[in-house]
Structures are given as C-alpha cells and as structure tokens.
PDB file of C-alpha atoms in Angstrom:
ATOM      1  CA  UNK A  10      35.044  -6.865  26.562  1.00 53.00           C
ATOM      2  CA  UNK A  11      36.300  -4.112  24.274  1.00 52.00           C
ATOM      3  CA  UNK A  12      34.333  -1.008  23.314  1.00 48.00           C
ATOM      4  CA  UNK A  13      34.005  -2.441  19.828  1.00 49.00           C
ATOM      5  CA  UNK A  14      32.536  -5.686  21.216  1.00 48.00           C
ATOM      6  CA  UNK A  15      30.040  -3.768  23.353  1.00 47.00           C
ATOM      7  CA  UNK A  16      28.997  -1.701  20.338  1.00 42.00           C
ATOM      8  CA  UNK A  17      28.516  -4.861  18.292  1.00 42.00           C
ATOM      9  CA  UNK A  18      26.415  -6.428  21.050  1.00 45.00           C
ATOM     10  CA  UNK A  19      24.322  -3.254  21.266  1.00 42.00           C
ATOM     11  CA  UNK A  20      23.709  -3.237  17.518  1.00 40.00           C
ATOM     12  CA  UNK A  21      22.791  -6.922  17.638  1.00 42.00           C
ATOM     13  CA  UNK A  22      20.319  -6.229  20.437  1.00 46.00           C
ATOM     14  CA  UNK A  23      18.710  -3.389  18.507  1.00 45.00           C
ATOM     15  CA  UNK A  24      18.335  -5.576  15.420  1.00 45.00           C
ATOM     16  CA  UNK A  25      16.807  -8.310  17.564  1.00 54.00           C
ATOM     17  CA  UNK A  26      14.336  -5.865  19.131  1.00 56.00           C
ATOM     18  CA  UNK A  27      13.333  -4.604  15.685  1.00 66.00           C
ATOM     19  CA  UNK A  28      12.685  -8.152  14.552  1.00 80.00           C
ATOM     20  CA  UNK A  29      10.498  -8.849  17.592  1.00 83.00           C
ATOM     21  CA  UNK A  30       8.740  -5.525  17.191  1.00 81.00           C
ATOM     22  CA  UNK A  31       7.970  -6.317  13.525  1.00 87.00           C
ATOM     23  CA  UNK A  32       6.669  -9.765  14.479  1.00 90.00           C
ATOM     24  CA  UNK A  33       4.262  -8.260  17.009  1.00 92.00           C
ATOM     25  CA  UNK A  34       3.019  -5.649  14.531  1.00 93.00           C
ATOM     26  CA  UNK A  35       2.607  -8.169  11.704  1.00 92.00           C
ATOM     27  CA  UNK A  36       0.317 -10.232  13.930  1.00 93.00           C
ATOM     28  CA  UNK A  37      -1.511  -7.677  16.043  1.00 94.00           C
ATOM     29  CA  UNK A  38      -2.089  -5.137  13.257  1.00 94.00           C
ATOM     30  CA  UNK A  39      -3.958  -7.559  10.955  1.00 94.00           C
ATOM     31  CA  UNK A  40      -5.968  -8.868  13.925  1.00 94.00           C
ATOM     32  CA  UNK A  41      -7.181  -5.363  14.761  1.00 95.00           C
ATOM     33  CA  UNK A  42      -7.971  -4.381  11.167  1.00 94.00           C
ATOM     34  CA  UNK A  43      -9.787  -7.695  10.621  1.00 92.00           C
ATOM     35  CA  UNK A  44     -12.093  -6.936  13.544  1.00 92.00           C
ATOM     36  CA  UNK A  45     -10.844  -9.662  15.865  1.00 93.00           C
ATOM     37  CA  UNK A  46     -10.652  -6.915  18.489  1.00 93.00           C
ATOM     38  CA  UNK A  47     -13.824  -4.791  18.092  1.00 93.00           C
ATOM     39  CA  UNK A  48     -13.728  -1.053  18.736  1.00 95.00           C
ATOM     40  CA  UNK A  49     -13.556  -0.393  22.462  1.00 95.00           C
ATOM     41  CA  UNK A  50     -11.680  -3.610  23.237  1.00 94.00           C
ATOM     42  CA  UNK A  51      -9.036  -3.083  25.909  1.00 95.00           C
ATOM     43  CA  UNK A  52      -5.667  -4.800  25.472  1.00 92.00           C
ATOM     44  CA  UNK A  53      -3.238  -5.127  28.380  1.00 90.00           C
ATOM     45  CA  UNK A  54       0.390  -4.480  27.537  1.00 88.00           C
ATOM     46  CA  UNK A  55       1.639  -7.038  30.074  1.00 89.00           C
ATOM     47  CA  UNK A  56      -0.669  -9.715  28.682  1.00 91.00           C
ATOM     48  CA  UNK A  57       0.395  -8.923  25.111  1.00 89.00           C
ATOM     49  CA  UNK A  58       4.067  -9.067  26.080  1.00 90.00           C
ATOM     50  CA  UNK A  59       3.461 -12.472  27.614  1.00 93.00           C
ATOM     51  CA  UNK A  60       1.533 -13.703  24.596  1.00 91.00           C
ATOM     52  CA  UNK A  61       4.262 -12.661  22.121  1.00 91.00           C
ATOM     53  CA  UNK A  62       7.093 -13.569  24.498  1.00 91.00           C
ATOM     54  CA  UNK A  63       8.711 -10.147  24.207  1.00 91.00           C
ATOM     55  CA  UNK A  64       9.835  -7.546  26.710  1.00 90.00           C
ATOM     56  CA  UNK A  65       7.477  -4.812  27.840  1.00 88.00           C
ATOM     57  CA  UNK A  66       9.691  -2.225  26.112  1.00 90.00           C
ATOM     58  CA  UNK A  67       9.292  -4.037  22.768  1.00 91.00           C
ATOM     59  CA  UNK A  68       5.550  -4.238  23.347  1.00 92.00           C
ATOM     60  CA  UNK A  69       5.305  -0.556  24.236  1.00 90.00           C
ATOM     61  CA  UNK A  70       7.163   0.379  21.047  1.00 92.00           C
ATOM     62  CA  UNK A  71       4.753  -1.736  18.981  1.00 92.00           C
ATOM     63  CA  UNK A  72       1.811  -0.043  20.683  1.00 93.00           C
ATOM     64  CA  UNK A  73       3.299   3.372  19.879  1.00 94.00           C
ATOM     65  CA  UNK A  74       3.371   2.445  16.192  1.00 94.00           C
ATOM     66  CA  UNK A  75      -0.257   1.299  16.337  1.00 96.00           C
ATOM     67  CA  UNK A  76      -1.117   4.581  18.053  1.00 96.00           C
ATOM     68  CA  UNK A  77       0.568   6.523  15.239  1.00 95.00           C
ATOM     69  CA  UNK A  78      -1.845   4.774  12.848  1.00 96.00           C
ATOM     70  CA  UNK A  79      -4.804   5.675  15.088  1.00 97.00           C
ATOM     71  CA  UNK A  80      -5.635   1.987  15.456  1.00 97.00           C
ATOM     72  CA  UNK A  81      -5.420   2.182  19.245  1.00 96.00           C
ATOM     73  CA  UNK A  82      -5.314   4.723  22.071  1.00 95.00           C
ATOM     74  CA  UNK A  83      -3.163   4.100  25.136  1.00 88.00           C
ATOM     75  CA  UNK A  84      -4.106   5.493  28.558  1.00 85.00           C
ATOM     76  CA  UNK A  85      -2.690   4.937  32.013  1.00 82.00           C
ATOM     77  CA  UNK A  86      -4.764   2.719  34.298  1.00 79.00           C
ATOM     78  CA  UNK A  87      -6.991   1.859  31.334  1.00 80.00           C
ATOM     79  CA  UNK A  88      -4.764   0.028  28.873  1.00 84.00           C
ATOM     80  CA  UNK A  89      -4.660  -0.003  25.103  1.00 92.00           C
ATOM     81  CA  UNK A  90      -8.093   0.629  23.610  1.00 95.00           C
ATOM     82  CA  UNK A  91      -8.954  -0.283  20.011  1.00 96.00           C
ATOM     83  CA  UNK A  92     -10.313   2.736  18.161  1.00 96.00           C
ATOM     84  CA  UNK A  93     -13.312   2.695  15.773  1.00 96.00           C
ATOM     85  CA  UNK A  94     -12.440   2.002  12.115  1.00 93.00           C
ATOM     86  CA  UNK A  95     -13.489   5.504  10.902  1.00 94.00           C
ATOM     87  CA  UNK A  96     -10.671   6.946  13.040  1.00 96.00           C
ATOM     88  CA  UNK A  97      -7.913   4.776  11.560  1.00 96.00           C
ATOM     89  CA  UNK A  98      -5.235   6.298   9.339  1.00 95.00           C
ATOM     90  CA  UNK A  99      -6.466   4.482   6.242  1.00 92.00           C
ATOM     91  CA  UNK A 100      -3.721   6.067   4.104  1.00 92.00           C
ATOM     92  CA  UNK A 101      -0.939   4.341   6.042  1.00 93.00           C
ATOM     93  CA  UNK A 102       0.565   1.700   3.700  1.00 91.00           C
ATOM     94  CA  UNK A 103       0.742  -0.869   6.509  1.00 92.00           C
ATOM     95  CA  UNK A 104      -2.915  -0.383   7.415  1.00 94.00           C
ATOM     96  CA  UNK A 105      -3.784  -0.837   3.737  1.00 92.00           C
ATOM     97  CA  UNK A 106      -1.641  -3.994   3.559  1.00 91.00           C
ATOM     98  CA  UNK A 107      -3.257  -5.452   6.683  1.00 93.00           C
ATOM     99  CA  UNK A 108      -6.776  -4.677   5.501  1.00 92.00           C
ATOM    100  CA  UNK A 109      -6.066  -6.248   2.116  1.00 90.00           C
ATOM    101  CA  UNK A 110      -4.943  -9.405   3.902  1.00 88.00           C
ATOM    102  CA  UNK A 111      -8.261  -9.689   5.772  1.00 87.00           C
ATOM    103  CA  UNK A 112     -11.855 -10.452   5.014  1.00 85.00           C
ATOM    104  CA  UNK A 113     -12.560  -6.807   4.163  1.00 83.00           C
ATOM    105  CA  UNK A 114     -10.356  -7.119   1.065  1.00 88.00           C
ATOM    106  CA  UNK A 115     -13.040  -6.560  -1.645  1.00 88.00           C
ATOM    107  CA  UNK A 116     -14.335  -3.367  -0.023  1.00 89.00           C
ATOM    108  CA  UNK A 117     -10.807  -2.080   0.615  1.00 89.00           C
ATOM    109  CA  UNK A 118      -9.756  -2.749  -2.972  1.00 90.00           C
ATOM    110  CA  UNK A 119     -12.836  -0.998  -4.301  1.00 91.00           C
ATOM    111  CA  UNK A 120     -12.437   2.121  -2.151  1.00 91.00           C
ATOM    112  CA  UNK A 121      -8.763   2.414  -3.107  1.00 91.00           C
ATOM    113  CA  UNK A 122      -9.471   1.872  -6.796  1.00 91.00           C
ATOM    114  CA  UNK A 123     -12.175   4.552  -6.732  1.00 93.00           C
ATOM    115  CA  UNK A 124      -9.643   6.898  -5.116  1.00 93.00           C
ATOM    116  CA  UNK A 125      -7.160   6.103  -7.874  1.00 92.00           C
ATOM    117  CA  UNK A 126      -9.792   6.760 -10.536  1.00 93.00           C
ATOM    118  CA  UNK A 127     -10.307  10.234  -9.079  1.00 94.00           C
ATOM    119  CA  UNK A 128      -6.620  11.129  -8.767  1.00 96.00           C
ATOM    120  CA  UNK A 129      -4.549   9.374 -11.417  1.00 97.00           C
ATOM    121  CA  UNK A 130      -6.289  10.739 -14.550  1.00 97.00           C
ATOM    122  CA  UNK A 131      -5.724  14.298 -13.300  1.00 98.00           C
ATOM    123  CA  UNK A 132      -2.119  13.420 -12.427  1.00 98.00           C
ATOM    124  CA  UNK A 133      -1.566  12.024 -15.936  1.00 98.00           C
ATOM    125  CA  UNK A 134      -2.909  15.215 -17.494  1.00 98.00           C
ATOM    126  CA  UNK A 135      -0.523  17.259 -15.389  1.00 98.00           C
ATOM    127  CA  UNK A 136       2.338  14.881 -16.213  1.00 98.00           C
ATOM    128  CA  UNK A 137       1.783  15.606 -19.911  1.00 98.00           C
ATOM    129  CA  UNK A 138       2.484  19.254 -19.111  1.00 97.00           C
ATOM    130  CA  UNK A 139       5.290  18.976 -16.597  1.00 98.00           C
ATOM    131  CA  UNK A 140       7.089  15.629 -16.986  1.00 98.00           C
ATOM    132  CA  UNK A 141      10.827  15.818 -17.542  1.00 97.00           C
ATOM    133  CA  UNK A 142      12.552  13.997 -20.381  1.00 98.00           C
ATOM    134  CA  UNK A 143      13.841  11.478 -17.837  1.00 98.00           C
ATOM    135  CA  UNK A 144      10.333  10.832 -16.470  1.00 98.00           C
ATOM    136  CA  UNK A 145       8.983  10.381 -20.008  1.00 98.00           C
ATOM    137  CA  UNK A 146      11.728   7.852 -20.687  1.00 98.00           C
ATOM    138  CA  UNK A 147      10.896   6.002 -17.458  1.00 98.00           C
ATOM    139  CA  UNK A 148       7.211   5.793 -18.412  1.00 98.00           C
ATOM    140  CA  UNK A 149       8.093   4.406 -21.832  1.00 98.00           C
ATOM    141  CA  UNK A 150      10.522   1.892 -20.339  1.00 98.00           C
ATOM    142  CA  UNK A 151       7.940   0.751 -17.768  1.00 98.00           C
ATOM    143  CA  UNK A 152       5.201   0.432 -20.384  1.00 98.00           C
ATOM    144  CA  UNK A 153       7.457  -1.685 -22.599  1.00 97.00           C
ATOM    145  CA  UNK A 154       8.380  -3.777 -19.551  1.00 98.00           C
ATOM    146  CA  UNK A 155       4.681  -4.358 -18.909  1.00 97.00           C
ATOM    147  CA  UNK A 156       4.234  -5.511 -22.495  1.00 97.00           C
ATOM    148  CA  UNK A 157       7.205  -7.887 -22.207  1.00 97.00           C
ATOM    149  CA  UNK A 158       5.898  -9.497 -18.988  1.00 97.00           C
ATOM    150  CA  UNK A 159       2.176  -9.514 -19.769  1.00 95.00           C
ATOM    151  CA  UNK A 160       2.173 -13.100 -21.038  1.00 94.00           C
ATOM    152  CA  UNK A 161       3.240 -16.390 -19.502  1.00 94.00           C
ATOM    153  CA  UNK A 162       1.935 -15.733 -15.983  1.00 92.00           C
ATOM    154  CA  UNK A 163       4.766 -13.361 -15.020  1.00 95.00           C
ATOM    155  CA  UNK A 164       2.646 -11.310 -12.630  1.00 95.00           C
ATOM    156  CA  UNK A 165       5.449 -10.596 -10.126  1.00 95.00           C
ATOM    157  CA  UNK A 166       7.707  -9.193 -12.850  1.00 96.00           C
ATOM    158  CA  UNK A 167       4.784  -7.314 -14.374  1.00 97.00           C
ATOM    159  CA  UNK A 168       4.016  -5.813 -10.953  1.00 96.00           C
ATOM    160  CA  UNK A 169       7.474  -4.188 -10.736  1.00 97.00           C
ATOM    161  CA  UNK A 170       6.916  -2.278 -13.993  1.00 98.00           C
ATOM    162  CA  UNK A 171       3.284  -1.483 -13.138  1.00 97.00           C
ATOM    163  CA  UNK A 172       4.166   0.067  -9.760  1.00 97.00           C
ATOM    164  CA  UNK A 173       7.014   2.125 -11.224  1.00 98.00           C
ATOM    165  CA  UNK A 174       4.767   3.356 -14.043  1.00 98.00           C
ATOM    166  CA  UNK A 175       2.097   4.675 -11.689  1.00 97.00           C
ATOM    167  CA  UNK A 176       4.619   6.114  -9.232  1.00 97.00           C
ATOM    168  CA  UNK A 177       6.203   8.027 -12.105  1.00 98.00           C
ATOM    169  CA  UNK A 178       2.853   9.394 -13.337  1.00 98.00           C
ATOM    170  CA  UNK A 179       2.052  10.695  -9.856  1.00 98.00           C
ATOM    171  CA  UNK A 180       5.516  12.174  -9.391  1.00 97.00           C
ATOM    172  CA  UNK A 181       5.638  13.694 -12.896  1.00 98.00           C
ATOM    173  CA  UNK A 182       2.420  15.589 -12.172  1.00 98.00           C
ATOM    174  CA  UNK A 183       4.503  18.114 -10.250  1.00 96.00           C
ATOM    175  CA  UNK A 184       1.980  17.961  -7.397  1.00 97.00           C
ATOM    176  CA  UNK A 185       3.630  16.830  -4.164  1.00 96.00           C
ATOM    177  CA  UNK A 186       0.293  15.625  -2.723  1.00 95.00           C
ATOM    178  CA  UNK A 187      -0.220  13.299  -5.688  1.00 96.00           C
ATOM    179  CA  UNK A 188       3.396  12.153  -5.539  1.00 96.00           C
ATOM    180  CA  UNK A 189       2.972  11.039  -1.927  1.00 94.00           C
ATOM    181  CA  UNK A 190       0.192   8.673  -2.981  1.00 94.00           C
ATOM    182  CA  UNK A 191       2.791   6.487  -4.694  1.00 94.00           C
ATOM    183  CA  UNK A 192       3.131   4.130  -1.715  1.00 92.00           C
ATOM    184  CA  UNK A 193      -0.646   3.797  -1.483  1.00 91.00           C
ATOM    185  CA  UNK A 194      -0.948   2.857  -5.155  1.00 93.00           C
ATOM    186  CA  UNK A 195       1.946   0.411  -4.774  1.00 94.00           C
ATOM    187  CA  UNK A 196       0.069  -1.346  -1.948  1.00 91.00           C
ATOM    188  CA  UNK A 197      -3.100  -1.574  -4.059  1.00 90.00           C
ATOM    189  CA  UNK A 198      -1.287  -3.068  -7.025  1.00 93.00           C
ATOM    190  CA  UNK A 199       0.704  -5.448  -4.801  1.00 93.00           C
ATOM    191  CA  UNK A 200      -2.439  -6.500  -2.939  1.00 89.00           C
ATOM    192  CA  UNK A 201      -4.268  -7.328  -6.153  1.00 89.00           C
ATOM    193  CA  UNK A 202      -1.366  -9.483  -7.307  1.00 91.00           C
ATOM    194  CA  UNK A 203      -0.517 -11.235  -4.046  1.00 89.00           C
ATOM    195  CA  UNK A 204      -4.137 -11.999  -3.157  1.00 88.00           C
ATOM    196  CA  UNK A 205      -5.010 -13.307  -6.622  1.00 85.00           C
ATOM    197  CA  UNK A 206      -7.356 -10.463  -7.552  1.00 85.00           C
ATOM    198  CA  UNK A 207      -5.823 -10.472 -11.020  1.00 84.00           C
ATOM    199  CA  UNK A 208      -6.261 -12.617 -14.096  1.00 87.00           C
ATOM    200  CA  UNK A 209      -3.406 -15.049 -14.762  1.00 89.00           C
ATOM    201  CA  UNK A 210      -2.223 -12.627 -17.435  1.00 91.00           C
ATOM    202  CA  UNK A 211      -3.058  -8.888 -17.393  1.00 93.00           C
ATOM    203  CA  UNK A 212      -5.821  -7.630 -19.669  1.00 93.00           C
ATOM    204  CA  UNK A 213      -4.152  -6.887 -23.050  1.00 95.00           C
ATOM    205  CA  UNK A 214      -6.336  -3.789 -23.474  1.00 95.00           C
ATOM    206  CA  UNK A 215      -5.069  -2.392 -20.146  1.00 95.00           C
ATOM    207  CA  UNK A 216      -1.452  -3.058 -21.133  1.00 96.00           C
ATOM    208  CA  UNK A 217      -1.965  -1.219 -24.422  1.00 97.00           C
ATOM    209  CA  UNK A 218      -3.549   1.708 -22.582  1.00 97.00           C
ATOM    210  CA  UNK A 219      -0.414   2.101 -20.456  1.00 98.00           C
ATOM    211  CA  UNK A 220       1.694   2.295 -23.619  1.00 98.00           C
ATOM    212  CA  UNK A 221      -0.645   4.957 -25.027  1.00 98.00           C
ATOM    213  CA  UNK A 222      -0.520   6.964 -21.782  1.00 98.00           C
ATOM    214  CA  UNK A 223       3.289   6.994 -21.979  1.00 98.00           C
ATOM    215  CA  UNK A 224       3.025   8.251 -25.565  1.00 98.00           C
ATOM    216  CA  UNK A 225       0.504  10.958 -24.646  1.00 98.00           C
ATOM    217  CA  UNK A 226       2.677  12.208 -21.789  1.00 98.00           C
ATOM    218  CA  UNK A 227       5.770  12.251 -23.997  1.00 97.00           C
ATOM    219  CA  UNK A 228       3.865  14.188 -26.683  1.00 97.00           C
ATOM    220  CA  UNK A 229       2.445  16.664 -24.151  1.00 98.00           C
ATOM    221  CA  UNK A 230      -1.176  15.724 -24.910  1.00 98.00           C
ATOM    222  CA  UNK A 231      -2.784  16.347 -21.506  1.00 98.00           C
ATOM    223  CA  UNK A 232      -6.363  15.637 -22.554  1.00 98.00           C
ATOM    224  CA  UNK A 233      -5.524  12.277 -24.110  1.00 98.00           C
ATOM    225  CA  UNK A 234      -3.301  11.265 -21.165  1.00 98.00           C
ATOM    226  CA  UNK A 235      -6.156  11.991 -18.758  1.00 98.00           C
ATOM    227  CA  UNK A 236      -8.776  10.161 -20.836  1.00 98.00           C
ATOM    228  CA  UNK A 237      -6.591   7.077 -21.307  1.00 98.00           C
ATOM    229  CA  UNK A 238      -5.732   6.899 -17.606  1.00 97.00           C
ATOM    230  CA  UNK A 239      -9.427   7.140 -16.754  1.00 96.00           C
ATOM    231  CA  UNK A 240     -10.001   4.133 -19.028  1.00 96.00           C
ATOM    232  CA  UNK A 241      -7.354   2.205 -17.071  1.00 95.00           C
ATOM    233  CA  UNK A 242      -9.114   3.026 -13.789  1.00 93.00           C
ATOM    234  CA  UNK A 243     -12.533   2.066 -15.142  1.00 93.00           C
ATOM    235  CA  UNK A 244     -11.102  -1.231 -16.379  1.00 92.00           C
ATOM    236  CA  UNK A 245      -9.656  -1.941 -12.934  1.00 91.00           C
ATOM    237  CA  UNK A 246     -13.083  -1.410 -11.352  1.00 90.00           C
ATOM    238  CA  UNK A 247     -14.658  -3.763 -13.892  1.00 90.00           C
ATOM    239  CA  UNK A 248     -12.076  -6.419 -13.030  1.00 89.00           C
ATOM    240  CA  UNK A 249     -13.011  -6.076  -9.362  1.00 86.00           C
ATOM    241  CA  UNK A 250     -16.671  -6.674 -10.252  1.00 86.00           C
ATOM    242  CA  UNK A 251     -15.581 -10.043 -11.623  1.00 86.00           C
ATOM    243  CA  UNK A 252     -12.764 -11.093  -9.280  1.00 81.00           C
ATOM    244  CA  UNK A 253     -13.751  -9.474  -5.955  1.00 77.00           C
ATOM    245  CA  UNK A 254     -17.481  -8.684  -6.018  1.00 76.00           C
TER     246      UNK A 254
END
C-alpha cells in the first residue's frame, strides 16, 4: 500500500468516526435534554458503546462533547453522570436544537423569545447608529426577500431571509456579545418553522415591520428601529400564546 493509499484510508476512517460520533450525539443528546435520563443518572461508557455499536474511542469523544455542554460529568470508577438542567449550557445551539425537539418545546421557545425581546430591540437601535452601507443593503435585501416569500406557504425560503435579517441586525450593532447570539436566534427561528410553531404564512404585520426596521436602520433612526423591533418581539410572543401555549 502506498503512502497516498494509507492517507486516504486514514481520512476515510476519520470521516466514518465523525459520522458515528454525530449519530451518537443526535440520539443521546435529545434523550438527556428530554429527561429520559434524570439528573444523577449514571451512564456506562461500555454499555453505551455496545448500544450504539461504536468503538469506545468514538463513545468517549461523544461524551467529551456532552461534557463541554455541561450535560454530563465523567468520573473514573463512577461513570458518566447526567447533570441537573440548571447547569446545562443552554446557549449552546445544539442544546437549544435538542430541547426544541422535545416535550419542553413551548417553554424553551418562550424563554428564548423573551431573551430576544430583551436584546434585539437594543441591537437594532445600535445598528441604526453603526451599521455599514453593506449591512444596510443586506437588511433591505433580506426584508424584500421576506416579503417575496411570505405567501404561498414558502416557510423554508422565508426562513433563510429571516435568519439572515436578524443575524445582520445583531452584527450591525457593533457589539460582539450581541453578534455571537446570531446562532442562538437562528436555532429559535428554525425551531419554530421545523416544529410547526408558525402559521402557514407569516403574519403580514410582522413582515411589514421587518421592512420598516430596515428603513429605520438605513436612515439612522435609532429610536424607531428599537421600537419597531420590540413590536416584532411582542408579536412573536403573542404567536406563541396561540401556537405553543
């Protein structure tokens, strides 16, 4: 076997391990966040490896990822212990995704939407002061894309523009802490769409508000940008009252 062949085999093995590792996480993570393993439950790595039909090294790597999210704690001679929910890294996008897929979805959506209502209006006000010409153009393009896909049950296409709009607002604020919430907001918006916590077509009033926010940011009107974004957040909470009480 040539060096090139061995390198190819090694790369193939790494890709295979990553696939197995992802499969374990995509099953075990949602089970933990859904409460199938209550806090204090002890999981044995060997038993998990046997259950998922993976090597112990793959299982250990998956456990390390879960540890990084504070979902579990691993100790020698004890095993892998599930940590209490208040200790979880609830800002991790994967934890958010797993919780949205479980029975705790309404509460998770509400807590995230309340967080957005506290952050995004302030971010929009800052964006009106600090957004670049390119960011203003992106907001306008996204808002027009939302208008174009807001009818005819095009929620997946609408979602693309919606996520980019809110990412841009957070980034244009000039605050790096706000900007790093972009992935969190993307998970909220995706979760609402993929778990049918949306009307078949977006609320026309909400779509119009996004267009007006883009205008306010472009015109440098911080007060109006903040007020309009707060209206968007309040509307999202009202939708949850109806669709995910």
